[in-house]
XYZ file of C-alpha atoms in Angstrom:
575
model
C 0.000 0.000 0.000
C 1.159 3.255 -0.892
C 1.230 5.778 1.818
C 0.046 9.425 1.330
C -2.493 9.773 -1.212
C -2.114 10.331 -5.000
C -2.739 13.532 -6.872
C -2.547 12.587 -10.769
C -2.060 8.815 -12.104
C -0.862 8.728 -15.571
C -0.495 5.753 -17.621
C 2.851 5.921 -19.671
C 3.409 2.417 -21.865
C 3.548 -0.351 -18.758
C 4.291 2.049 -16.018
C 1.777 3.772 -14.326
C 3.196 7.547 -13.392
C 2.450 8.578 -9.701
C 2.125 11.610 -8.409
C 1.510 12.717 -4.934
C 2.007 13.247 -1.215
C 3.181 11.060 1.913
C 1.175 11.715 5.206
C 3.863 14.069 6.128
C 3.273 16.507 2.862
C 6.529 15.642 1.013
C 5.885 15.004 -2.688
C 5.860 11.764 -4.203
C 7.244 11.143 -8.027
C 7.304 7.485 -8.913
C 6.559 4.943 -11.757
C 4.641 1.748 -10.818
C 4.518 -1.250 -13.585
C 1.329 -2.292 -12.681
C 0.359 -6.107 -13.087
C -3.703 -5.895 -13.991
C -5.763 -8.914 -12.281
C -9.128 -10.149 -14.354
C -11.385 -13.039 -13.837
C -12.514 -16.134 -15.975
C -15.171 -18.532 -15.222
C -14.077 -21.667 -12.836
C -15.029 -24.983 -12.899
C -14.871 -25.327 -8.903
C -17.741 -24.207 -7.119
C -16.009 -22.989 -4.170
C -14.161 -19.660 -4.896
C -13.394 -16.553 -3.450
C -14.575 -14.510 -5.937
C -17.892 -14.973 -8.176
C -19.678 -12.591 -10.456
C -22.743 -10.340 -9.701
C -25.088 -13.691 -10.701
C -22.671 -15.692 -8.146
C -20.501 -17.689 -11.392
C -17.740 -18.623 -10.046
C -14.151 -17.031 -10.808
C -10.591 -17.881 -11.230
C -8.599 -14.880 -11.168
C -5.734 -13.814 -13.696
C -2.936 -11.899 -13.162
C -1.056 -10.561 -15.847
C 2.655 -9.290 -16.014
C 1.359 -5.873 -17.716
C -1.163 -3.794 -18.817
C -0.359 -4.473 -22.468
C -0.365 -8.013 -21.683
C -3.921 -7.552 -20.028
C -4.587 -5.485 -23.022
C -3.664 -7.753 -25.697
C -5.493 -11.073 -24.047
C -8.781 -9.139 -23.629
C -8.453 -7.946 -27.676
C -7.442 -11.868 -28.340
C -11.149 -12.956 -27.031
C -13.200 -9.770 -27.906
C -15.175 -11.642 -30.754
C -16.006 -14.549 -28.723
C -19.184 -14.099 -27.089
C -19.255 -16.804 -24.829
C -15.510 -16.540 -23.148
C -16.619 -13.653 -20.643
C -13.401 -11.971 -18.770
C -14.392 -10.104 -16.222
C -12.460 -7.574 -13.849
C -11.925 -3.839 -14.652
C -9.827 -3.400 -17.857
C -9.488 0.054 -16.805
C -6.030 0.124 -15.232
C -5.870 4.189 -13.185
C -8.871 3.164 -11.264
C -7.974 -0.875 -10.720
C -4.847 0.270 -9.623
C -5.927 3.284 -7.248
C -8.724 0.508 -5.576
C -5.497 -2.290 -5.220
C -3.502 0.605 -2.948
C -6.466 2.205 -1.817
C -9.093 -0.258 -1.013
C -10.777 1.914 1.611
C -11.819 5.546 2.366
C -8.895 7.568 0.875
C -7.528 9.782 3.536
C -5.937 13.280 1.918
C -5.744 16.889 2.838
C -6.578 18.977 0.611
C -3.837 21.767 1.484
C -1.132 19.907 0.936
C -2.530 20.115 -3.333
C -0.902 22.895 -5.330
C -3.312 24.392 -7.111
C -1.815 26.959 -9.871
C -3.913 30.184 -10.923
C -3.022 31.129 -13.906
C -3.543 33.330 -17.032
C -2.011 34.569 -20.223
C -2.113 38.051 -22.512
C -0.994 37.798 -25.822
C -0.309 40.349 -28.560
C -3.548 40.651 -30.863
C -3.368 40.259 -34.474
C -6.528 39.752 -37.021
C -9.241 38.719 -35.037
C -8.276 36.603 -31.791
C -5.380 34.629 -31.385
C -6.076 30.603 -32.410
C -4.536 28.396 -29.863
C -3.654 25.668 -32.267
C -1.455 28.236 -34.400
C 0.102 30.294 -31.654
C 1.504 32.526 -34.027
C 0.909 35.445 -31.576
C 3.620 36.736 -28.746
C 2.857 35.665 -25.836
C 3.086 39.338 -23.284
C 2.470 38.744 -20.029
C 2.034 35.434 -17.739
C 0.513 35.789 -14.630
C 0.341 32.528 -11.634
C -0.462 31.929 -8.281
C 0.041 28.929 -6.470
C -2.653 28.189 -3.281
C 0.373 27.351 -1.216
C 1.700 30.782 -1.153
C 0.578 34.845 -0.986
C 2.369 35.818 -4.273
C 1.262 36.811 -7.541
C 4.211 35.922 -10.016
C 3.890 37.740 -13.139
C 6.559 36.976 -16.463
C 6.484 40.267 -18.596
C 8.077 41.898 -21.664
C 8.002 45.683 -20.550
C 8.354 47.943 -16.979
C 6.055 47.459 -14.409
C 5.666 49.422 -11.617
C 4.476 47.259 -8.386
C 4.309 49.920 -5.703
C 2.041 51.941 -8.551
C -0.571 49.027 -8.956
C -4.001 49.571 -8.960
C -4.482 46.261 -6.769
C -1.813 47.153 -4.028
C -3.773 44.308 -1.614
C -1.894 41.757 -3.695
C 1.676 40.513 -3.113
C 3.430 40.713 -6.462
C 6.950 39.461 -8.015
C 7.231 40.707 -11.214
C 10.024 39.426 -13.719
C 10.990 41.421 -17.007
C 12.865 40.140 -19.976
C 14.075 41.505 -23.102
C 12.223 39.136 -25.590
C 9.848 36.261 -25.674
C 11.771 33.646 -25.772
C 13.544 34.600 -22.862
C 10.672 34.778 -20.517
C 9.075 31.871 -21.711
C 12.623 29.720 -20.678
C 12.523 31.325 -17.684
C 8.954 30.432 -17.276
C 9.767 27.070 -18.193
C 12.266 26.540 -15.946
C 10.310 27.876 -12.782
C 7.714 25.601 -13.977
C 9.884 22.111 -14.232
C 11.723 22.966 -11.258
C 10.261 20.182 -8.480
C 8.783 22.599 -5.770
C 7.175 24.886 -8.505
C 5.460 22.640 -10.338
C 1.499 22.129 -9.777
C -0.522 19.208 -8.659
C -3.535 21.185 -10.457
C -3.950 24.242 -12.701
C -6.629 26.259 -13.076
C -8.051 29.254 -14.880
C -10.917 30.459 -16.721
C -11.122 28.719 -20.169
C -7.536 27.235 -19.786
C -8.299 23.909 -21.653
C -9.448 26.155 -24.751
C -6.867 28.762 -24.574
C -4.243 29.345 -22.290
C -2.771 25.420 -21.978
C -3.311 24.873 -25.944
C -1.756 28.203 -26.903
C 1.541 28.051 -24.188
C 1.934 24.162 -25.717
C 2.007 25.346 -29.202
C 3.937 28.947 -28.537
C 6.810 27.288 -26.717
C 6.812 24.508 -29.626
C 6.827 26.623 -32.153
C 9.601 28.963 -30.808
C 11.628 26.689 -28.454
C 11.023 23.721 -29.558
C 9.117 20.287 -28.686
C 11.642 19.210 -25.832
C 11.134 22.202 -24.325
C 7.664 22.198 -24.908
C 7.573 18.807 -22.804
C 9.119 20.218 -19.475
C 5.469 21.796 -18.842
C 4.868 18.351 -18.042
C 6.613 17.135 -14.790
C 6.796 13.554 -16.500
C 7.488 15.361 -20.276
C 5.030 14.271 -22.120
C 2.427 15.438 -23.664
C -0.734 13.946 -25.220
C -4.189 15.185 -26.692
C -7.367 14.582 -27.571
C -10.080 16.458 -29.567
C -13.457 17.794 -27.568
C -15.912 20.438 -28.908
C -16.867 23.571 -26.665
C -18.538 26.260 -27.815
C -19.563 24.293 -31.134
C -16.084 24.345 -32.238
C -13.450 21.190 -31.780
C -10.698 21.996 -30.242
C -7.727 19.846 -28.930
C -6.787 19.298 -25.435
C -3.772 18.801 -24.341
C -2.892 16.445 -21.277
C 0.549 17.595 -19.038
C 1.035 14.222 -17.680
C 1.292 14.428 -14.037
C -0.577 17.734 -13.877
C -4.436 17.779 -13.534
C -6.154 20.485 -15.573
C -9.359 21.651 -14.234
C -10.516 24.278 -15.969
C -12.993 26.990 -14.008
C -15.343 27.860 -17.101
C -16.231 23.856 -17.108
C -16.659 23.278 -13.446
C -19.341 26.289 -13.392
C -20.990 24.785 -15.988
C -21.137 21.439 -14.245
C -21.721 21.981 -10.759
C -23.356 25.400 -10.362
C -26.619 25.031 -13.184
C -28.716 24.323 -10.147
C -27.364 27.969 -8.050
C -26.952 29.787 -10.859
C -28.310 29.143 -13.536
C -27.895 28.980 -17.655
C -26.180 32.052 -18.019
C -26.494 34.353 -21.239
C -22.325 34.481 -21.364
C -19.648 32.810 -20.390
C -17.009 35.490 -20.391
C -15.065 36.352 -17.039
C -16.449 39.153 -16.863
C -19.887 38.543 -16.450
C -19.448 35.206 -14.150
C -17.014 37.797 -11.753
C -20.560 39.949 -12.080
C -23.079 36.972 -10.787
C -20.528 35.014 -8.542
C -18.252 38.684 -6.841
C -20.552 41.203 -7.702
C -17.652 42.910 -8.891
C -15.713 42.995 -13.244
C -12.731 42.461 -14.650
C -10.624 45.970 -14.912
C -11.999 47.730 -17.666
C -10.003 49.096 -20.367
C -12.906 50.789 -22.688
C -11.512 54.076 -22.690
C -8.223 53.213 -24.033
C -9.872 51.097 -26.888
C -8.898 47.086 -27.255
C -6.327 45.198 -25.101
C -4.038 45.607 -27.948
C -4.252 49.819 -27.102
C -4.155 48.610 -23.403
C -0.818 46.901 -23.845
C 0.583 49.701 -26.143
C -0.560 53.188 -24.069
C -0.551 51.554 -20.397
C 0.938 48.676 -19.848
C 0.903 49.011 -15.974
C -2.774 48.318 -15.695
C -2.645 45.923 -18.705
C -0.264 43.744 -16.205
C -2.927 44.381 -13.183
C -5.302 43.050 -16.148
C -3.747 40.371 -15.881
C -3.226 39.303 -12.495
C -7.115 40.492 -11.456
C -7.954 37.583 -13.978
C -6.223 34.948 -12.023
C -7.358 36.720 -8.354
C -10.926 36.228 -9.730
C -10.601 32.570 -10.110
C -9.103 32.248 -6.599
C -12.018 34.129 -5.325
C -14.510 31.988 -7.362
C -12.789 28.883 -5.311
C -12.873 30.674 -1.649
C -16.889 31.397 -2.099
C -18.040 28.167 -4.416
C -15.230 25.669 -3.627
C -15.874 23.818 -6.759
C -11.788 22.245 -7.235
C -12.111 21.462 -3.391
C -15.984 19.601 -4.393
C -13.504 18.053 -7.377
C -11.489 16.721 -4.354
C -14.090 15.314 -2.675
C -15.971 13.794 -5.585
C -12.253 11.790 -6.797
C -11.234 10.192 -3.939
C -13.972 8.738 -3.057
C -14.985 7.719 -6.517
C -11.146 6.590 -6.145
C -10.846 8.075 -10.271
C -8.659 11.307 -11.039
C -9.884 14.727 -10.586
C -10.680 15.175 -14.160
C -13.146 11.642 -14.407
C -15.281 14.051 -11.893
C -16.102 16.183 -14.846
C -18.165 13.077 -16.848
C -20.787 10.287 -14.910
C -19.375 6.724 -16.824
C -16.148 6.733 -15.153
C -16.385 7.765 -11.795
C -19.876 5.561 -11.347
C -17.542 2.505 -13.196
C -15.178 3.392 -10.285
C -17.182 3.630 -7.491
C -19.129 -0.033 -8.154
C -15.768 -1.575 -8.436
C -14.833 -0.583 -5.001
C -18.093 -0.986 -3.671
C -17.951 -4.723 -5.316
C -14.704 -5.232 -5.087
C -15.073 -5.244 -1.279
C -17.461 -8.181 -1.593
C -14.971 -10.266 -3.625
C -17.119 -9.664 -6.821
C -15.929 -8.885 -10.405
C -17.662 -6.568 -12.571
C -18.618 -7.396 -15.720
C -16.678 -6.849 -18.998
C -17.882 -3.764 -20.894
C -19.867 -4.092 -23.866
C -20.717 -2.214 -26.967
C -24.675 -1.607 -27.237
C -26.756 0.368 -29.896
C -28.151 3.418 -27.988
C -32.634 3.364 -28.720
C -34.562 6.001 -27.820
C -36.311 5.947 -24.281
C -38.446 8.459 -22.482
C -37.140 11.064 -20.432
C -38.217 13.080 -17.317
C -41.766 14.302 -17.397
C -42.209 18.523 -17.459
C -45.484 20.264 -17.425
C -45.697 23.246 -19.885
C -46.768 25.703 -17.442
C -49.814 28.011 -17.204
C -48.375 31.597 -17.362
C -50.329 34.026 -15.625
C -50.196 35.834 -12.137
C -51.145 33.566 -9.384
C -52.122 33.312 -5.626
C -52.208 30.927 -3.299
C -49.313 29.209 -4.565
C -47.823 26.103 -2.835
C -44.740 24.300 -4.060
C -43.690 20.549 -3.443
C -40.609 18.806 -3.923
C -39.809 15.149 -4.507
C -36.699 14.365 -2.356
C -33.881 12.919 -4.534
C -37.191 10.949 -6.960
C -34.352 8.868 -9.217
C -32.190 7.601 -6.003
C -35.420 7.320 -4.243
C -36.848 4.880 -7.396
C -33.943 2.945 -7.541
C -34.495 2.040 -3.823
C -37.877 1.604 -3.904
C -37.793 -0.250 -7.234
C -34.875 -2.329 -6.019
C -33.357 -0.938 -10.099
C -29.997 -3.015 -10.436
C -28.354 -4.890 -13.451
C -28.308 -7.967 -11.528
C -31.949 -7.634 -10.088
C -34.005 -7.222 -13.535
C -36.016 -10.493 -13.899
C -36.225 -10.317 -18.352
C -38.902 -12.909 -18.010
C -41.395 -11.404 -15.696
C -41.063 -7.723 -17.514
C -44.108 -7.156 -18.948
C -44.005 -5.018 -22.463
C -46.598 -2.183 -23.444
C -46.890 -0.524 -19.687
C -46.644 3.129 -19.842
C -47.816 5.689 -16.974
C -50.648 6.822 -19.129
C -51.883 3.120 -19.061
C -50.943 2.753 -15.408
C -52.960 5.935 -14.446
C -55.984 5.491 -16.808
C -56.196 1.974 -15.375
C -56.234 0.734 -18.598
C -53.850 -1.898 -17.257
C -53.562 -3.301 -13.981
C -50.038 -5.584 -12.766
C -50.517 -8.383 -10.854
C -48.547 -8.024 -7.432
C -46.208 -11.211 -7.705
C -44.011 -12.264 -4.330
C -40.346 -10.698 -4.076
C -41.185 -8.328 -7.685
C -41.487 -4.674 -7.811
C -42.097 -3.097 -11.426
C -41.412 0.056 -12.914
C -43.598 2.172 -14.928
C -41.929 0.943 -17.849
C -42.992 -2.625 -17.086
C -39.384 -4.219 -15.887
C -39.371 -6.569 -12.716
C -36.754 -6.222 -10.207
C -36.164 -9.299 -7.725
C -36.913 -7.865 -4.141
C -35.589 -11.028 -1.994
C -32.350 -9.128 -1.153
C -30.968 -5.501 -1.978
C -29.194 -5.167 -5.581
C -25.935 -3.411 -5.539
C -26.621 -0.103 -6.918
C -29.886 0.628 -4.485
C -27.369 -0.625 -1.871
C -25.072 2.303 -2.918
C -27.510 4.982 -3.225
C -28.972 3.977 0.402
C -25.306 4.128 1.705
C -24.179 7.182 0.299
C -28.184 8.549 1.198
C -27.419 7.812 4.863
C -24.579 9.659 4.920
C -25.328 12.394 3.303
C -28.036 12.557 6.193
C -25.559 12.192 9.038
C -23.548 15.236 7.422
C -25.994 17.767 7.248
C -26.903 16.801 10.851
C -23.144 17.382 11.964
C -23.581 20.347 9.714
C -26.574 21.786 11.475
C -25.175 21.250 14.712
C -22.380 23.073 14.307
C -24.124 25.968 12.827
C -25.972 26.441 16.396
C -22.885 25.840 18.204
C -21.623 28.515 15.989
C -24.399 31.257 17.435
C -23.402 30.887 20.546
C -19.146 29.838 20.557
C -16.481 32.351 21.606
C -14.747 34.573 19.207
C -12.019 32.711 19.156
C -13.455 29.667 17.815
C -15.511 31.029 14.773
C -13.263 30.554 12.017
C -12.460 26.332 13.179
C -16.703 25.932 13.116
C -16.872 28.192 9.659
C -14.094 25.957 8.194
C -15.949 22.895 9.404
C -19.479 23.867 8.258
C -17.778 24.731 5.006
C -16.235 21.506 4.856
C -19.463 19.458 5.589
C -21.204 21.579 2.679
C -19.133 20.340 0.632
C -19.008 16.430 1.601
C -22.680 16.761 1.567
C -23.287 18.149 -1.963
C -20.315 15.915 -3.371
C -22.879 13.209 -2.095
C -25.810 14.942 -3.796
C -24.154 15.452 -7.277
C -22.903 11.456 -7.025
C -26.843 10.194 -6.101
C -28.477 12.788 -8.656
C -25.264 11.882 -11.906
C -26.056 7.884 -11.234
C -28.960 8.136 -13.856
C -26.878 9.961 -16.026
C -24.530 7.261 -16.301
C -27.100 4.589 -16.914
C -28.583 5.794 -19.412
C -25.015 6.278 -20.730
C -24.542 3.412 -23.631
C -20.656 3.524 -22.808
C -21.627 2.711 -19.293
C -20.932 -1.185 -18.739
C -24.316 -1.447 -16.541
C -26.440 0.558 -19.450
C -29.850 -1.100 -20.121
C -32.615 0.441 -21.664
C -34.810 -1.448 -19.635
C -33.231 0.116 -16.324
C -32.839 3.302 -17.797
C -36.289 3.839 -18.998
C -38.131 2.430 -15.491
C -36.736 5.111 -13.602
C -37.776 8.124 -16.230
C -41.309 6.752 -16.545
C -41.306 5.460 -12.771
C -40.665 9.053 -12.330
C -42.943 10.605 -14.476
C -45.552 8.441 -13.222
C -44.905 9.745 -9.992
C -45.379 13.552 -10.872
C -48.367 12.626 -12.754
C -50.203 10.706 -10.261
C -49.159 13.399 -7.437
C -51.164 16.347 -10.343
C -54.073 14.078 -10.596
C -54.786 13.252 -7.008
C -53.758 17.293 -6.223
C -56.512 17.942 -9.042
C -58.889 15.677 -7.447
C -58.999 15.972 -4.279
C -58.943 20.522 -4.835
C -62.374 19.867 -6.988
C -63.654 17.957 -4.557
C -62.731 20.535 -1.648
C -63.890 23.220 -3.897
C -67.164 22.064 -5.190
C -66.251 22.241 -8.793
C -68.638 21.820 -11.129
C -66.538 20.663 -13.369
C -62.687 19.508 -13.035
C -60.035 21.953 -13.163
C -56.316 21.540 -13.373
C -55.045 23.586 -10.893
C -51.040 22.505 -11.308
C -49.290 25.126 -13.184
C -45.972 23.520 -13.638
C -44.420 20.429 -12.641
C -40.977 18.224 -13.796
């Protein structure tokens, strides 16, 4: 077992790259050749490990992932030679030396801020080109109080127009000398990042550095902004344009613009832009420092470049702000280690839900199945009410508490629990609440609106989950409450420890929301290896069923109260 806990897991050929800290903060570097374990059916019946429909299993251990690869890709075709285990090495390998609750404190992570200017030429400089100067660079690391800035002209830090922020400021004759001195701060061991951050960094800043200092200084160069030099990518489309990403292996990216748009739809809102400058607006109340007077940046950077440098850093200060009031890199945190994935796997559902049943099963001495390739059908989704607009009284709102976890408890909704041959076909809520069709109750079934039975006799895996992570969720905002009231009443003295605690427990207890609400989202995911359309599907209709029945009875038993003539639909919106 390793001790410490990890920060970024690369894989690099047959060695797994390790990044990370011991339990008394020093920083970890290694390479691990990892030797993957899967399953394959056993002729004995008595075996310490079986499959979710209790086969028994031989385990496999193979003298590298390639190996592992390679024998997997050898059987692929044959349908009925099943290999089961997780093929996914990062996450097998975090479970074999972390088998339990990970343990990791979340100051000991360097998080870089950080932001780029460059010079402007037609239109706005393309990443993927670079063909642009790059002007200033501004960083700040969460383990220190200074703003490091790299720049090509004089600035003036006792004259800033942010004098509340510690500044070093380096000047250089030309580019390519500040971006080797940039580089070499960067590579050197105590300077370089567990995590950076910034607003839009996967589309600009980390595409557009990659490709400057290639194009300038070269690809080896290039490579030291990874601490394990190396560099990979992958295309992804934001904005409705692709766009490459580029991995520095051994350095998580996690970049601000996405994690709004992930975690903070349900506090904030769709918002009409995206820009900096009108997030700083909603989140700080507060905007980037304007430059309109003095025309475009490129003006800025020409006529003043003293607050075109304070430009700069402000941009990066705004990010660290976002973190101290939403705390969305330290939710990150929370989500990865206990999914037991990297911090970037928290951005999707598949992979961190793949994760987190592994463990879960994994504990039990049960393989997971091997993943499959399905054809994705269409299936019904959530049920919303176009609403009734109009100026109301009298209004009264309910809420369903967590209705998909809730179902898949209730419902007992697990791969292994769906009984094929006691699904009944044609059931829809419509049917169910016209009583066009009534389902016989049948001992140790439950059936969704869509018609699938679920064996009852004993708890399936994923309701199992949900209940756990349900519980606690429970028991945190409990602690959490309590220590708001002890907070009313505590001395001076101790205000900050409760405020860092009840921040703390907000965050453990949405991490648990976010993992309860995403688990639909991954089955209904046709990359997930548990996607069914059968499981997917119960829950939406279960669901709208649900909300339906709940408007109907509301409508009935109102007309009844009311004396009305004739029915009325009082419900002016539901979903």
């Amino acid at each position: 077992m390793i001790n410490g806990f990890y920060t970024s897991i690369d894989r690099k050929k047959n060695y797994l790259k390790y990044r990370g800290y011991d339990h008394d903060g020093n920083k970890i570097y290694e390479s691990y050749k990892f030797r993957p374990q899967l399953f394959l059916e056993s002729k004995e019946d008595d075996t310490e490990w079986h499959a979710l429909d209790r086969t028994p299993l031989k385990p496999m251990r193979f003298n590298s992932m390639s190996e592992s690869r390679q024998f997997v890709k050898q059987y692929e075709d044959i349908s009925s030679f099943k290999i089961y285990g997780n093929e996914r090495h990062i996450p097998a390998f975090i479970q074999s030396q972390f088998p339990g609750k990970i343990e990791y404190d979340k100051n000991m992570i360097d998080i870089m801020y950080i932001d780029i200017e460059t010079a402007i030429g037609q239109g706005f400089p393309d990443p993927e080109i670079a063909e642009q100067e790059i002007l200033t660079i501004a960083t700040k690391s969460s383990r220190c109080d200074t703003y490091i800035i790299w720049g090509l002209k004089d600035y003036d830090i006792s004259s800033s127009s942010v004098p509340h922020l510690k500044k070093e400021y380096r000047q250089f004759e030309s580019e390519i000398e500040l971006l080797e001195d940039f580089i070499e701060w960067w590579a050197t061991p105590e300077n370089t990042p567990d995590v950076v951050t910034g607003w839009n960094i996967a589309g600009f800043d980390i595409p557009y550095m990659v490709n400057r200092i290639y194009r300038i200084l070269g690809e080896d160069v290039a490579k030291k902004l990874s601490p394990w030099e190396e560099i990979s990518q992958r295309k992804f489309v934001s904005f409705g344009r692709e766009q490459i990403h580029y991995n520095l292996l051994g350095i998580q990216q996690l970049d601000y613009l996405e994690l709004f748009k992930k975690f903070t739809l349900n506090t904030y809102g769709q918002q009409e832009s995206y820009k900096l400058d009108n997030i700083a607006e909603v989140v700080l109340g507060e905007n980037k420092i304007d430059y309109s007077d003095v025309g475009n940046l490129k003006d800025l950077y020409e006529q003043d470049f003293q607050r075109f440098v304070d430009y700069n850093i402000v941009d990066v200060e705004l990010i660290e702000r976002f973190e101290e009031k939403l705390g969305l890199i330290n939710l990150v945190f929370t989500l990865a280690y206990f999914g037991g994935v990297n911090y970037s796997d928290t951005l999707g559902t598949v992979a961190i839900w793949d994760s987190i049943i592994f463990r879960y099963l994994a504990k039990k001495k049960i393989a997971i199945p091997p993943s499959k390739s399905v054809d994705k059908a269409q299936y019904a989704g959530g049920h919303v009410k176009e609403v009734k607009p109009g100026m109301y009284n009298w209004v009264m709102s309910f809420d369903l508490n967590s209705l998909y976890p809730s179902i898949i408890i209730q419902n007992n909704i697990s791969p292994e629990k769906l009984v094929r041959h006691s699904s009944i076909s044609g059931i829809n809520p419509d049917k169910i609440l016209d009583e066009q069709t009534r389902i016989s109750p049948e001992p140790h079934l439950a059936y969704a609106a869509n018609g699938a039975a679920f064996n009852t006799s004993d708890q399936g895996f994923l309701p199992a989950i949900i209940e756990e992570l349900y519980n606690n969720r429970k028991t945190i905002k409990a602690e959490m409450l309590k220590n708001k009231q002890e907070k009313e009443t505590c001395d001076l003295s101790q205000v900050h420890y409760y405020e860092k605690t009840i921040a703390r427990l907000e965050t453990e207890q949405m991490a648990i929301k976010i993992l309860m609400n995403s688990l639909y989202g991954a089955l209904a995911n046709k990359y997930f290896r548990y996607f069914d359309l059968l499981l997917a599907e119960g829950i939406t209709l279960t669901g709208q069923l649900v909300i339906r029945w709940a408007e109907k009875f509301t409508n009935e038993w109102l007309s009844k109260y009311l004396n009305d003539k004739t029915p009325k639909d009082r419900v002016i919106a539901s979903d």
